[in-house]
Amino acid sequence: MSKLIFEKSIPNRKGYSLPELTDSEKECNLHIPSKYFATEPPELPEVSELDVVRHFTNLSLENVSLDANFYPLGSCTMKYNPKACERIAAMDGFASLHPLLPQLRGGGMLTQGALEVLHETENLLCEIVGMDAFTLQPMAGAHGELTGIMLIAAYHCDKGNKKTKVLIPDSAHGTNPSSATIGGYKVVTVPSDANGCMDMNAFEESLDESVAAIMLTSPNTLGLFNPDIHTLADKAHAVDALLYYDGANLNAILGKIRPGDLGFDVVHLNLHKTFATPHGGGGPGSGPVGVKESLIPYMPTSIIVKRQDGTFALEYKREKSIGYIAPFYGNFGILLRAYVYILLLGKEGLSRVSENAVINANYIMAKLRDKYDLPYNRSCMHESVFSATRQAKNGVTALDVAKALIDRGFHPPTIYFPLIVKEAMMIEPTETESKEEIDSFIQAMLEIAELAETDSESFHALPKTKSITRLDEKKAVKDKIFSV
Amino acid sequence: MPFIANTDEQRKEMLKDIGVSSFDELLKDIPADLFAGEINIPAGKSEMEVTNQLQKLANRNANNLTCFLGGGFYDHFIPSSVDALSGRSEFYTAYTPYQPEASQGTLQAIFEYQSVICRLTGMEVANASLYDGGTALCEAAMMAINITGRNRIVLDSGVNPIYRNMLYSYSKNLSIEFEEIEVKHGQSDRTKIEAALNEDTAAIIFQNPNFFGGVDDFSDVVEMAHAKGCLTIASVYPISLGLIKPPGSMGVDIVTGEGQSLGIPLSFGGPYLGFMATRMKYVRKMPGRLVGETEDTNGKRGYVLTLQAREQHIRRDKATSNICSNESLCAVRAIIYLSLLGKQGIQDLAYICATKAEYAKIRLGKIKGVKVKTTTPTFNEFTLELPCDASIVVSKMIDKGFAAGFPLGRYYSGMENFLLVAITEKRTREEIGMYAEALEGIL
């Protein structure tokens, strides 16, 4: 059992060193009345620096990570995170820069390097997805969605449009309906058809003058591309409903197809997916939002402008802006990594990304389709969704398959999503994995399928190779222990 | 091609196994007119070239100014082991810990982070973190509206103006009414607050120390609010909690704050760390991920993401928030930083910051024409009144090598001559002396 850091605490042990106050400083009394003081200092652990180093080093070893393991987690695009991006983000000229500096008079000239990074990143993203302007401020994909919905609301409000609804397919990520609701809209769910795409008849039935936007992921969460996208866009635009692109799956079409050309009005990207910034164990991410010209007036405060003399400045006074959605300019450290990634890959590199991602995904699909059910049996894009229904008949669920993969040294695919597929297993290999790595994953999946037929009982004790066995999630809900 | 392993031969072999003759055949269902033409971005460059290019850009940022600039974002020292440990790729290249057996490292670290946030704030439960202090405050406001079923928020003007702007943006499309209460002599105005609180008020939001640097005990405000059935939300600066009364013991209901000062670099505005803590009775209304303790099949202790029925991937449009991720790696940095400091260290650090600020107040207050405007107790930040426009002074101080502080006129009209000055443990007595001399020279 891993002890908690608090359980390693020994009274009066220290892990820090602080500068001494000088005598003249010490002479200054704090003018804080005693009632403002804490009665006791907070109970932080009392441990040495080595205690801390060993504790967190050992904790890190309990993680399965992309750097150590194949991580085909569908919809999450777990591609290799280049080390160059890490080193550049840690450069002192970037890492120690105070965000309020450009707001000081004359301060903008002191952050020209950082502002240039942001401005160039905006331009590159515009070109890559075919939009007219980008804001880099949203700090995650869901934050981008909310920003996008706020922009859409501002657009309709300004035009005097009476809009109340947002249409979302049933295969969408949960953030879509949630963001639309928080943006003040009612969500209408549109079912998928037999091909896994949004049902066009149901869509047309739901589409009327009260629809503010349609939120789509393309290719969708089943890894399928909707060939009717132009028709869909035309119908939406006919009632002044805007088309929103959830960029979760941009890796499938990067450098080949641009959402802007397909008719999308607003897009959000997940730089932590498509643009290779590390996922950090669940964040920080970055979810920039791109728009077509008609939405530019509403973009969040501030925007970066390039002056005629080639210098960069921040502009705050914009009458129609939705206002502040982040304190500053977004997750700068993450944006910087994505910028470096784009520079390293360049035009050709970006289009090779989607090509290899799609080949790798289809290769896995071809090799596993005999042993696992494929609910939508057509060419996939960058990921494929299998179902463990066949194995479940023997009592081996998608969850069991996942745990068996952990024991074989792989991070499992995304399971039980999308919600419309029973026993879903969503496999996204990404472009950075080699054929050999993918082959050994395929081998493991085939072994597991065979074992599911011969020895289904053995699965329930898995995983066996980790420091703990399967955890009781219901007990956590019941006990409600969230801290010590 | 960078970061792609497969060779042309391997690709051919794979296409053959897929049963197609070319890559294009895989995309045959996509109409040809949907493909983009030429995309106008430069060709890829080598790692060396890109590194040099970015080093040049980094050099064009003046990070060599001596920093007296705060405003909620502080220049604290970061111990080497914070970088070394959070830089372990087992932490930073892992995904959200949805598979708990494969993610105990992240899960236990977050559980420890949640614990330490509870201990700092004096609250009962903390989530796994939110994007930043501003979005955490917006989420807290939504949470209070959700809990009380009321739609009015009383907002103290001592709250960071950037966060107040964010609150207004976020609530634009929802029917939320705000009433802002002017700070009086640098302190929250009790009379006006009491008058503003009523049966429609969901919550009052205040900040401690406030934006002008003033420290307060809000216990009386909390009492006033609770008497009207309103919740209380405090935005706090975590380092100050080494010394000053935690919001939990003032009876505050929801605590949020910016965790940047806990071992996270300033990095031009992000990534940062929003923390949030509350009372156990509100846990089901709290947004964001939450790690809980449980056992494995052998009765061994372990950690999982829990109470997920609050969240968007289960509840979709009925979720408590649309938030999907947390700032996990920043939370890991915070727990490492706070573990290094420990119980004595956080108190010592807070004491050093406050004492140095006291020294600076005395030193700068001696300059002719300069008045220390914050007469209430302060922690590490205070307001100076200058004999002229503070933004012009700041501009001149830049030339002398100082980021001299934040001119309050930018957000508060009528305060054009006021300058907000922040001190951390990094500012030596000599630097404070040189700052004073430079200021003297300018005025």
CSV table of N, CA, C and O in Angstrom, one decimal, chain A residues 3 5 7 16 24-25 36 38 43 55 59-60 63-64 67 71 83 92 95 97-98 103 110 114 116 127 142-143 172 175 178-179 256 280-282 324-325 333 347 352 356 367 403 432 435-436 467 469 472 481-482 484, chain B residues 3 6 10-11 36 38-40 60-63 73 88-90 92 94-95 99 101-102 105-106 108 112 114-115 119 169-170 243 245 267-268 270 293-297 300-301 312 316 322 326 328 348 356 410 429:
chain,number,residue,atom,x,y,z
A,3,LYS,N,1.8,4.7,1.0
A,3,LYS,CA,1.4,5.6,2.1
A,3,LYS,C,1.1,7.0,1.5
A,3,LYS,O,1.7,7.4,0.5
A,5,ILE,N,1.4,11.1,1.5
A,5,ILE,CA,2.5,12.0,2.0
A,5,ILE,C,2.3,12.4,3.4
A,5,ILE,O,3.2,12.6,4.2
A,7,GLU,N,1.1,10.7,5.8
A,7,GLU,CA,1.4,9.6,6.7
A,7,GLU,C,2.9,9.4,6.8
A,7,GLU,O,3.4,8.6,7.6
A,16,TYR,N,12.4,22.4,2.9
A,16,TYR,CA,12.5,23.7,2.2
A,16,TYR,C,13.6,24.5,2.8
A,16,TYR,O,14.1,24.3,3.9
A,24,SER,N,17.0,44.9,9.3
A,24,SER,CA,16.1,46.0,9.1
A,24,SER,C,14.7,45.6,8.7
A,24,SER,O,13.7,46.2,9.1
A,25,GLU,N,14.6,44.5,8.0
A,25,GLU,CA,13.3,44.0,7.7
A,25,GLU,C,12.6,43.4,8.9
A,25,GLU,O,11.4,43.6,9.2
A,36,TYR,N,-7.2,38.5,12.9
A,36,TYR,CA,-7.1,38.2,11.4
A,36,TYR,C,-6.1,37.0,11.2
A,36,TYR,O,-6.0,36.5,10.1
A,38,ALA,N,-4.5,33.2,11.6
A,38,ALA,CA,-5.0,31.8,11.8
A,38,ALA,C,-4.5,31.4,13.1
A,38,ALA,O,-3.4,31.8,13.6
A,43,GLU,N,-2.2,22.2,8.4
A,43,GLU,CA,-1.5,20.9,8.6
A,43,GLU,C,-0.9,20.3,7.4
A,43,GLU,O,-1.4,19.3,6.8
A,55,HIS,N,8.7,10.0,-2.8
A,55,HIS,CA,7.2,9.8,-2.8
A,55,HIS,C,6.6,10.0,-4.2
A,55,HIS,O,5.9,9.1,-4.7
A,59,LEU,N,5.1,7.4,-6.9
A,59,LEU,CA,3.8,7.6,-7.4
A,59,LEU,C,3.7,7.6,-8.9
A,59,LEU,O,2.9,7.0,-9.5
A,60,SER,N,4.7,8.3,-9.5
A,60,SER,CA,4.7,8.4,-11.0
A,60,SER,C,4.8,7.0,-11.6
A,60,SER,O,4.2,6.8,-12.7
A,63,ASN,N,1.7,5.1,-12.8
A,63,ASN,CA,0.9,5.5,-13.9
A,63,ASN,C,1.3,4.7,-15.2
A,63,ASN,O,2.5,4.5,-15.4
A,64,VAL,N,0.3,4.3,-16.0
A,64,VAL,CA,0.6,3.9,-17.3
A,64,VAL,C,0.7,5.3,-18.1
A,64,VAL,O,-0.2,6.1,-17.9
A,67,ASP,N,4.6,7.9,-22.8
A,67,ASP,CA,6.0,7.7,-23.0
A,67,ASP,C,6.5,6.2,-22.8
A,67,ASP,O,7.5,5.8,-23.3
A,71,TYR,N,-1.1,3.7,-26.1
A,71,TYR,CA,-2.2,4.4,-25.4
A,71,TYR,C,-3.3,4.7,-26.3
A,71,TYR,O,-3.6,5.9,-26.6
A,83,LYS,N,9.6,16.3,-27.2
A,83,LYS,CA,10.4,16.9,-26.1
A,83,LYS,C,10.8,18.3,-26.4
A,83,LYS,O,11.0,19.1,-25.5
A,92,ASP,N,13.3,30.6,-20.0
A,92,ASP,CA,13.0,31.6,-19.0
A,92,ASP,C,12.3,32.8,-19.6
A,92,ASP,O,11.4,33.4,-19.0
A,95,ALA,N,8.7,31.3,-19.6
A,95,ALA,CA,8.1,30.8,-18.4
A,95,ALA,C,8.0,31.8,-17.3
A,95,ALA,O,7.1,31.7,-16.4
A,97,LEU,N,7.4,35.1,-17.5
A,97,LEU,CA,6.8,36.3,-18.0
A,97,LEU,C,5.5,36.6,-17.3
A,97,LEU,O,4.6,35.8,-17.4
A,98,HIS,N,5.4,37.8,-16.7
A,98,HIS,CA,4.2,38.1,-15.9
A,98,HIS,C,3.1,38.6,-16.9
A,98,HIS,O,3.3,39.4,-17.8
A,103,GLN,N,0.0,45.0,-20.1
A,103,GLN,CA,-1.1,45.9,-19.8
A,103,GLN,C,-0.5,47.2,-19.2
A,103,GLN,O,-1.2,48.2,-18.9
A,110,LEU,N,7.6,45.0,-24.2
A,110,LEU,CA,8.4,44.1,-23.4
A,110,LEU,C,8.0,42.6,-23.6
A,110,LEU,O,8.7,41.7,-23.1
A,114,ALA,N,6.4,37.0,-27.0
A,114,ALA,CA,5.2,36.2,-26.6
A,114,ALA,C,4.0,36.5,-27.5
A,114,ALA,O,3.3,35.7,-27.9
A,116,GLU,N,4.1,37.7,-30.5
A,116,GLU,CA,4.3,37.2,-31.8
A,116,GLU,C,4.0,35.7,-31.9
A,116,GLU,O,3.3,35.2,-32.9
A,127,GLU,N,-5.3,29.1,-41.1
A,127,GLU,CA,-5.0,28.5,-42.4
A,127,GLU,C,-5.3,27.0,-42.3
A,127,GLU,O,-5.8,26.4,-43.3
A,142,ALA,N,-13.8,21.9,-23.6
A,142,ALA,CA,-15.1,22.3,-23.2
A,142,ALA,C,-15.2,23.8,-23.0
A,142,ALA,O,-16.3,24.4,-23.2
A,143,HIS,N,-14.2,24.4,-22.6
A,143,HIS,CA,-14.1,25.8,-22.4
A,143,HIS,C,-14.3,26.5,-23.8
A,143,HIS,O,-15.0,27.5,-23.9
A,172,ALA,N,-22.7,12.5,-29.8
A,172,ALA,CA,-21.8,13.6,-29.4
A,172,ALA,C,-21.2,13.4,-28.0
A,172,ALA,O,-21.7,12.6,-27.2
A,175,THR,N,-19.9,17.0,-23.3
A,175,THR,CA,-19.6,18.4,-23.1
A,175,THR,C,-20.5,19.2,-24.1
A,175,THR,O,-20.9,20.4,-23.7
A,178,SER,N,-23.9,19.9,-22.6
A,178,SER,CA,-23.7,20.6,-21.4
A,178,SER,C,-23.3,22.1,-21.6
A,178,SER,O,-23.8,23.0,-21.0
A,179,SER,N,-22.4,22.3,-22.6
A,179,SER,CA,-21.9,23.7,-22.9
A,179,SER,C,-23.1,24.5,-23.5
A,179,SER,O,-23.3,25.6,-23.2
A,256,LYS,N,-5.8,17.9,-44.8
A,256,LYS,CA,-6.5,17.4,-46.1
A,256,LYS,C,-7.8,18.1,-46.3
A,256,LYS,O,-8.2,18.4,-47.4
A,280,GLY,N,-1.1,15.7,-19.5
A,280,GLY,CA,-0.8,16.1,-18.1
A,280,GLY,C,-1.6,15.3,-17.1
A,280,GLY,O,-1.8,15.8,-16.0
A,281,GLY,N,-2.1,14.1,-17.4
A,281,GLY,CA,-3.0,13.4,-16.5
A,281,GLY,C,-4.3,14.0,-16.3
A,281,GLY,O,-5.0,13.8,-15.3
A,282,GLY,N,-4.8,14.7,-17.3
A,282,GLY,CA,-6.1,15.3,-17.3
A,282,GLY,C,-6.1,16.8,-17.4
A,282,GLY,O,-7.0,17.5,-17.0
A,324,TYR,N,-14.6,38.9,-21.2
A,324,TYR,CA,-13.5,38.1,-20.7
A,324,TYR,C,-14.0,36.7,-20.5
A,324,TYR,O,-14.9,36.4,-19.7
A,325,ILE,N,-13.3,35.7,-21.1
A,325,ILE,CA,-13.6,34.3,-20.8
A,325,ILE,C,-12.4,33.7,-20.1
A,325,ILE,O,-12.5,32.6,-19.6
A,333,GLY,N,1.6,28.5,-22.1
A,333,GLY,CA,2.6,27.5,-22.2
A,333,GLY,C,2.2,26.3,-23.1
A,333,GLY,O,3.0,25.7,-23.7
A,347,LYS,N,3.8,22.1,-43.5
A,347,LYS,CA,2.7,21.7,-44.3
A,347,LYS,C,2.6,20.2,-44.6
A,347,LYS,O,1.6,19.6,-44.4
A,352,ARG,N,0.7,14.4,-43.5
A,352,ARG,CA,1.1,13.0,-43.2
A,352,ARG,C,0.5,12.5,-41.9
A,352,ARG,O,0.4,11.3,-41.7
A,356,ASN,N,-1.4,8.9,-41.8
A,356,ASN,CA,-0.9,7.8,-41.0
A,356,ASN,C,-1.9,7.4,-39.9
A,356,ASN,O,-2.0,6.2,-39.6
A,367,LYS,N,-7.7,-6.0,-38.8
A,367,LYS,CA,-7.1,-7.2,-38.1
A,367,LYS,C,-8.0,-7.7,-37.0
A,367,LYS,O,-7.9,-8.8,-36.5
A,403,LYS,N,-9.2,-4.3,-18.7
A,403,LYS,CA,-8.3,-4.7,-17.6
A,403,LYS,C,-7.3,-5.7,-18.1
A,403,LYS,O,-6.1,-5.7,-17.6
A,432,THR,N,1.6,8.3,-34.6
A,432,THR,CA,3.0,8.2,-34.1
A,432,THR,C,3.4,6.8,-33.7
A,432,THR,O,4.5,6.5,-33.5
A,435,LYS,N,4.2,0.2,-36.8
A,435,LYS,CA,3.4,-1.1,-37.1
A,435,LYS,C,3.7,-2.2,-36.1
A,435,LYS,O,2.8,-2.9,-35.7
A,436,GLU,N,5.0,-2.2,-35.6
A,436,GLU,CA,5.3,-3.3,-34.7
A,436,GLU,C,4.5,-3.1,-33.4
A,436,GLU,O,4.0,-4.1,-32.8
A,467,SER,N,-0.1,-2.6,-8.8
A,467,SER,CA,0.0,-2.6,-7.3
A,467,SER,C,-1.3,-2.8,-6.6
A,467,SER,O,-1.4,-3.2,-5.5
A,469,THR,N,-5.6,-4.4,-7.3
A,469,THR,CA,-6.5,-5.1,-8.3
A,469,THR,C,-7.7,-4.2,-8.5
A,469,THR,O,-7.6,-3.0,-8.2
A,472,ASP,N,-13.2,-0.9,-6.2
A,472,ASP,CA,-14.6,-0.8,-5.9
A,472,ASP,C,-15.1,0.6,-6.1
A,472,ASP,O,-15.0,1.4,-5.1
A,481,ILE,N,-15.0,9.6,0.8
A,481,ILE,CA,-13.7,10.0,1.4
A,481,ILE,C,-12.9,10.8,0.3
A,481,ILE,O,-12.4,10.1,-0.6
A,482,PHE,N,-12.9,12.1,0.4
A,482,PHE,CA,-12.3,12.9,-0.7
A,482,PHE,C,-11.0,13.6,-0.2
A,482,PHE,O,-10.3,14.3,-0.9
A,484,VAL,N,-7.9,13.6,3.4
A,484,VAL,CA,-7.5,13.2,4.8
A,484,VAL,C,-7.1,14.4,5.5
A,484,VAL,O,-6.7,15.4,5.0
B,3,PHE,N,8.3,12.4,-36.1
B,3,PHE,CA,7.3,11.7,-35.2
B,3,PHE,C,6.4,10.7,-35.9
B,3,PHE,O,5.4,10.3,-35.4
B,6,ASN,N,6.4,4.7,-39.2
B,6,ASN,CA,6.2,3.7,-40.3
B,6,ASN,C,6.9,4.2,-41.6
B,6,ASN,O,6.8,5.4,-42.0
B,10,GLN,N,6.2,-0.2,-45.0
B,10,GLN,CA,5.3,-0.7,-44.0
B,10,GLN,C,3.8,-0.2,-44.3
B,10,GLN,O,2.9,-0.9,-44.1
B,11,ARG,N,3.8,1.0,-44.7
B,11,ARG,CA,2.4,1.6,-45.1
B,11,ARG,C,1.8,0.7,-46.2
B,11,ARG,O,0.6,0.4,-46.2
B,36,ALA,N,-9.4,20.1,-49.3
B,36,ALA,CA,-8.8,21.4,-49.4
B,36,ALA,C,-7.8,21.5,-50.5
B,36,ALA,O,-7.2,20.5,-50.9
B,38,GLU,N,-4.3,23.7,-51.8
B,38,GLU,CA,-3.0,24.0,-51.1
B,38,GLU,C,-3.2,24.7,-49.8
B,38,GLU,O,-3.9,25.7,-49.8
B,39,ILE,N,-2.6,24.2,-48.7
B,39,ILE,CA,-2.7,24.9,-47.5
B,39,ILE,C,-1.4,25.7,-47.3
B,39,ILE,O,-0.3,25.2,-47.5
B,40,ASN,N,-1.6,27.0,-47.1
B,40,ASN,CA,-0.4,27.9,-47.1
B,40,ASN,C,0.3,28.1,-45.8
B,40,ASN,O,0.1,29.1,-45.1
B,60,ARG,N,13.2,38.3,-26.8
B,60,ARG,CA,12.5,39.6,-27.0
B,60,ARG,C,11.5,39.9,-25.9
B,60,ARG,O,10.8,40.9,-26.0
B,61,ASN,N,11.4,39.0,-24.9
B,61,ASN,CA,10.5,39.3,-23.8
B,61,ASN,C,11.4,39.7,-22.6
B,61,ASN,O,12.4,39.1,-22.3
B,62,ALA,N,10.9,40.8,-22.0
B,62,ALA,CA,11.8,41.4,-20.9
B,62,ALA,C,11.4,40.7,-19.6
B,62,ALA,O,10.7,41.2,-18.8
B,63,ASN,N,12.0,39.5,-19.4
B,63,ASN,CA,11.7,38.8,-18.2
B,63,ASN,C,12.8,39.2,-17.1
B,63,ASN,O,12.8,38.6,-16.1
B,73,PHE,N,-1.3,37.5,-9.3
B,73,PHE,CA,-0.4,36.5,-10.0
B,73,PHE,C,1.0,36.9,-9.5
B,73,PHE,O,1.5,38.0,-9.8
B,88,ARG,N,8.4,14.5,-14.8
B,88,ARG,CA,8.4,13.1,-15.1
B,88,ARG,C,7.3,12.8,-16.1
B,88,ARG,O,6.1,13.1,-15.8
B,89,SER,N,7.7,12.2,-17.2
B,89,SER,CA,6.7,12.0,-18.2
B,89,SER,C,5.6,11.0,-17.8
B,89,SER,O,4.5,10.9,-18.4
B,90,GLU,N,5.8,10.2,-16.8
B,90,GLU,CA,4.8,9.3,-16.3
B,90,GLU,C,3.6,10.2,-15.8
B,90,GLU,O,2.4,9.7,-15.9
B,92,TYR,N,3.2,13.6,-16.9
B,92,TYR,CA,2.7,14.6,-17.9
B,92,TYR,C,2.2,14.0,-19.2
B,92,TYR,O,1.5,14.6,-20.0
B,94,ALA,N,0.4,11.1,-19.3
B,94,ALA,CA,-0.8,10.2,-19.0
B,94,ALA,C,-2.0,11.0,-19.3
B,94,ALA,O,-2.0,12.2,-19.3
B,95,TYR,N,-3.1,10.3,-19.5
B,95,TYR,CA,-4.4,10.9,-19.7
B,95,TYR,C,-5.2,11.0,-18.4
B,95,TYR,O,-4.7,10.5,-17.4
B,99,GLN,N,-9.0,4.9,-16.1
B,99,GLN,CA,-8.7,3.5,-15.7
B,99,GLN,C,-7.9,3.5,-14.5
B,99,GLN,O,-6.6,3.6,-14.5
B,101,GLU,N,-6.7,1.5,-12.2
B,101,GLU,CA,-5.6,0.6,-11.8
B,101,GLU,C,-4.4,1.0,-12.6
B,101,GLU,O,-3.3,0.7,-12.2
B,102,ALA,N,-4.5,1.7,-13.7
B,102,ALA,CA,-3.4,2.1,-14.5
B,102,ALA,C,-3.0,3.6,-14.2
B,102,ALA,O,-2.2,4.2,-14.9
B,105,GLY,N,-0.9,6.7,-9.7
B,105,GLY,CA,0.0,7.8,-9.4
B,105,GLY,C,-0.7,9.1,-9.5
B,105,GLY,O,-0.6,9.9,-8.5
B,106,THR,N,-1.3,9.4,-10.6
B,106,THR,CA,-2.1,10.6,-10.7
B,106,THR,C,-3.2,10.7,-9.7
B,106,THR,O,-3.4,11.7,-9.0
B,108,GLN,N,-3.6,9.2,-6.7
B,108,GLN,CA,-3.2,9.5,-5.3
B,108,GLN,C,-2.7,10.9,-5.1
B,108,GLN,O,-3.0,11.6,-4.1
B,112,GLU,N,-4.2,13.7,-2.6
B,112,GLU,CA,-3.3,14.4,-1.7
B,112,GLU,C,-3.5,16.0,-1.9
B,112,GLU,O,-3.5,16.7,-0.9
B,114,GLN,N,-6.2,17.4,-3.1
B,114,GLN,CA,-7.5,17.8,-2.5
B,114,GLN,C,-7.4,18.0,-1.0
B,114,GLN,O,-8.0,18.9,-0.4
B,115,SER,N,-6.7,17.0,-0.4
B,115,SER,CA,-6.5,17.1,1.1
B,115,SER,C,-5.8,18.4,1.5
B,115,SER,O,-6.2,19.0,2.5
B,119,ARG,N,-7.0,21.5,3.9
B,119,ARG,CA,-6.3,21.9,5.1
B,119,ARG,C,-5.9,23.4,5.0
B,119,ARG,O,-5.9,24.1,6.0
B,169,SER,N,-19.2,38.2,-18.1
B,169,SER,CA,-19.2,37.6,-19.4
B,169,SER,C,-20.0,36.2,-19.3
B,169,SER,O,-20.8,35.9,-20.2
B,170,TYR,N,-19.6,35.4,-18.3
B,170,TYR,CA,-20.2,34.1,-18.2
B,170,TYR,C,-21.7,34.1,-18.0
B,170,TYR,O,-22.3,33.1,-18.4
B,243,LEU,N,-0.6,32.3,7.2
B,243,LEU,CA,-0.6,33.3,8.3
B,243,LEU,C,-2.0,33.7,8.7
B,243,LEU,O,-2.3,33.8,9.9
B,245,LYS,N,-6.3,34.0,8.8
B,245,LYS,CA,-7.4,33.2,9.1
B,245,LYS,C,-8.0,32.5,7.9
B,245,LYS,O,-8.3,33.2,6.9
B,267,SER,N,4.4,32.2,-16.7
B,267,SER,CA,4.1,31.7,-18.0
B,267,SER,C,3.1,32.5,-18.8
B,267,SER,O,2.2,32.0,-19.5
B,268,PHE,N,3.2,33.9,-18.7
B,268,PHE,CA,2.4,34.8,-19.5
B,268,PHE,C,0.9,34.5,-19.4
B,268,PHE,O,0.1,34.6,-20.4
B,270,GLY,N,-0.7,31.4,-18.2
B,270,GLY,CA,-1.2,30.1,-18.1
B,270,GLY,C,-0.3,29.0,-18.7
B,270,GLY,O,0.6,29.4,-19.4
B,293,GLU,N,-11.5,7.9,-2.1
B,293,GLU,CA,-10.7,6.7,-1.7
B,293,GLU,C,-11.7,5.5,-1.7
B,293,GLU,O,-12.9,5.6,-1.5
B,294,THR,N,-11.1,4.3,-2.0
B,294,THR,CA,-11.9,3.1,-2.0
B,294,THR,C,-10.9,1.9,-1.8
B,294,THR,O,-9.8,2.2,-1.3
B,295,GLU,N,-11.4,0.7,-2.0
B,295,GLU,CA,-10.5,-0.5,-1.8
B,295,GLU,C,-10.6,-1.3,-3.1
B,295,GLU,O,-11.5,-1.3,-3.8
B,296,ASP,N,-9.5,-2.1,-3.2
B,296,ASP,CA,-9.5,-3.1,-4.3
B,296,ASP,C,-10.1,-4.4,-3.8
B,296,ASP,O,-10.6,-4.5,-2.7
B,297,THR,N,-10.1,-5.5,-4.7
B,297,THR,CA,-10.8,-6.7,-4.3
B,297,THR,C,-10.1,-7.4,-3.1
B,297,THR,O,-10.7,-8.2,-2.5
B,300,LYS,N,-7.3,-3.6,-0.3
B,300,LYS,CA,-6.2,-2.6,-0.3
B,300,LYS,C,-6.7,-1.3,-0.7
B,300,LYS,O,-7.5,-1.1,-1.7
B,301,ARG,N,-6.2,-0.2,-0.1
B,301,ARG,CA,-6.6,1.1,-0.4
B,301,ARG,C,-6.2,1.6,-1.8
B,301,ARG,O,-5.1,1.3,-2.2
B,312,GLN,N,-20.6,16.1,-16.9
B,312,GLN,CA,-21.2,16.1,-18.3
B,312,GLN,C,-21.2,14.8,-19.1
B,312,GLN,O,-22.1,14.6,-19.8
B,316,ARG,N,-24.8,14.9,-19.2
B,316,ARG,CA,-25.0,15.7,-20.4
B,316,ARG,C,-25.6,17.1,-20.1
B,316,ARG,O,-25.0,17.8,-19.3
B,322,ASN,N,-20.2,22.4,-17.5
B,322,ASN,CA,-19.7,21.7,-18.7
B,322,ASN,C,-18.3,21.3,-18.6
B,322,ASN,O,-17.7,20.7,-19.5
B,326,ASN,N,-9.4,18.8,-15.7
B,326,ASN,CA,-9.0,19.6,-14.6
B,326,ASN,C,-7.6,20.1,-15.0
B,326,ASN,O,-7.1,19.9,-16.2
B,328,SER,N,-4.7,19.0,-14.0
B,328,SER,CA,-4.1,17.9,-13.2
B,328,SER,C,-2.6,18.1,-13.0
B,328,SER,O,-2.1,18.1,-11.8
B,348,ASP,N,6.4,30.3,7.6
B,348,ASP,CA,7.6,31.1,7.4
B,348,ASP,C,7.5,31.9,6.1
B,348,ASP,O,7.8,33.1,6.1
B,356,LYS,N,8.4,41.7,4.6
B,356,LYS,CA,9.0,42.4,3.6
B,356,LYS,C,8.1,43.5,3.0
B,356,LYS,O,8.6,44.6,2.7
B,410,ARG,N,-6.4,51.6,-14.4
B,410,ARG,CA,-6.8,50.8,-15.5
B,410,ARG,C,-8.2,50.1,-15.3
B,410,ARG,O,-8.9,49.9,-16.2
B,429,ARG,N,16.0,43.1,0.3
B,429,ARG,CA,16.0,44.4,0.9
B,429,ARG,C,16.7,45.4,-0.1
B,429,ARG,O,16.2,46.5,-0.3
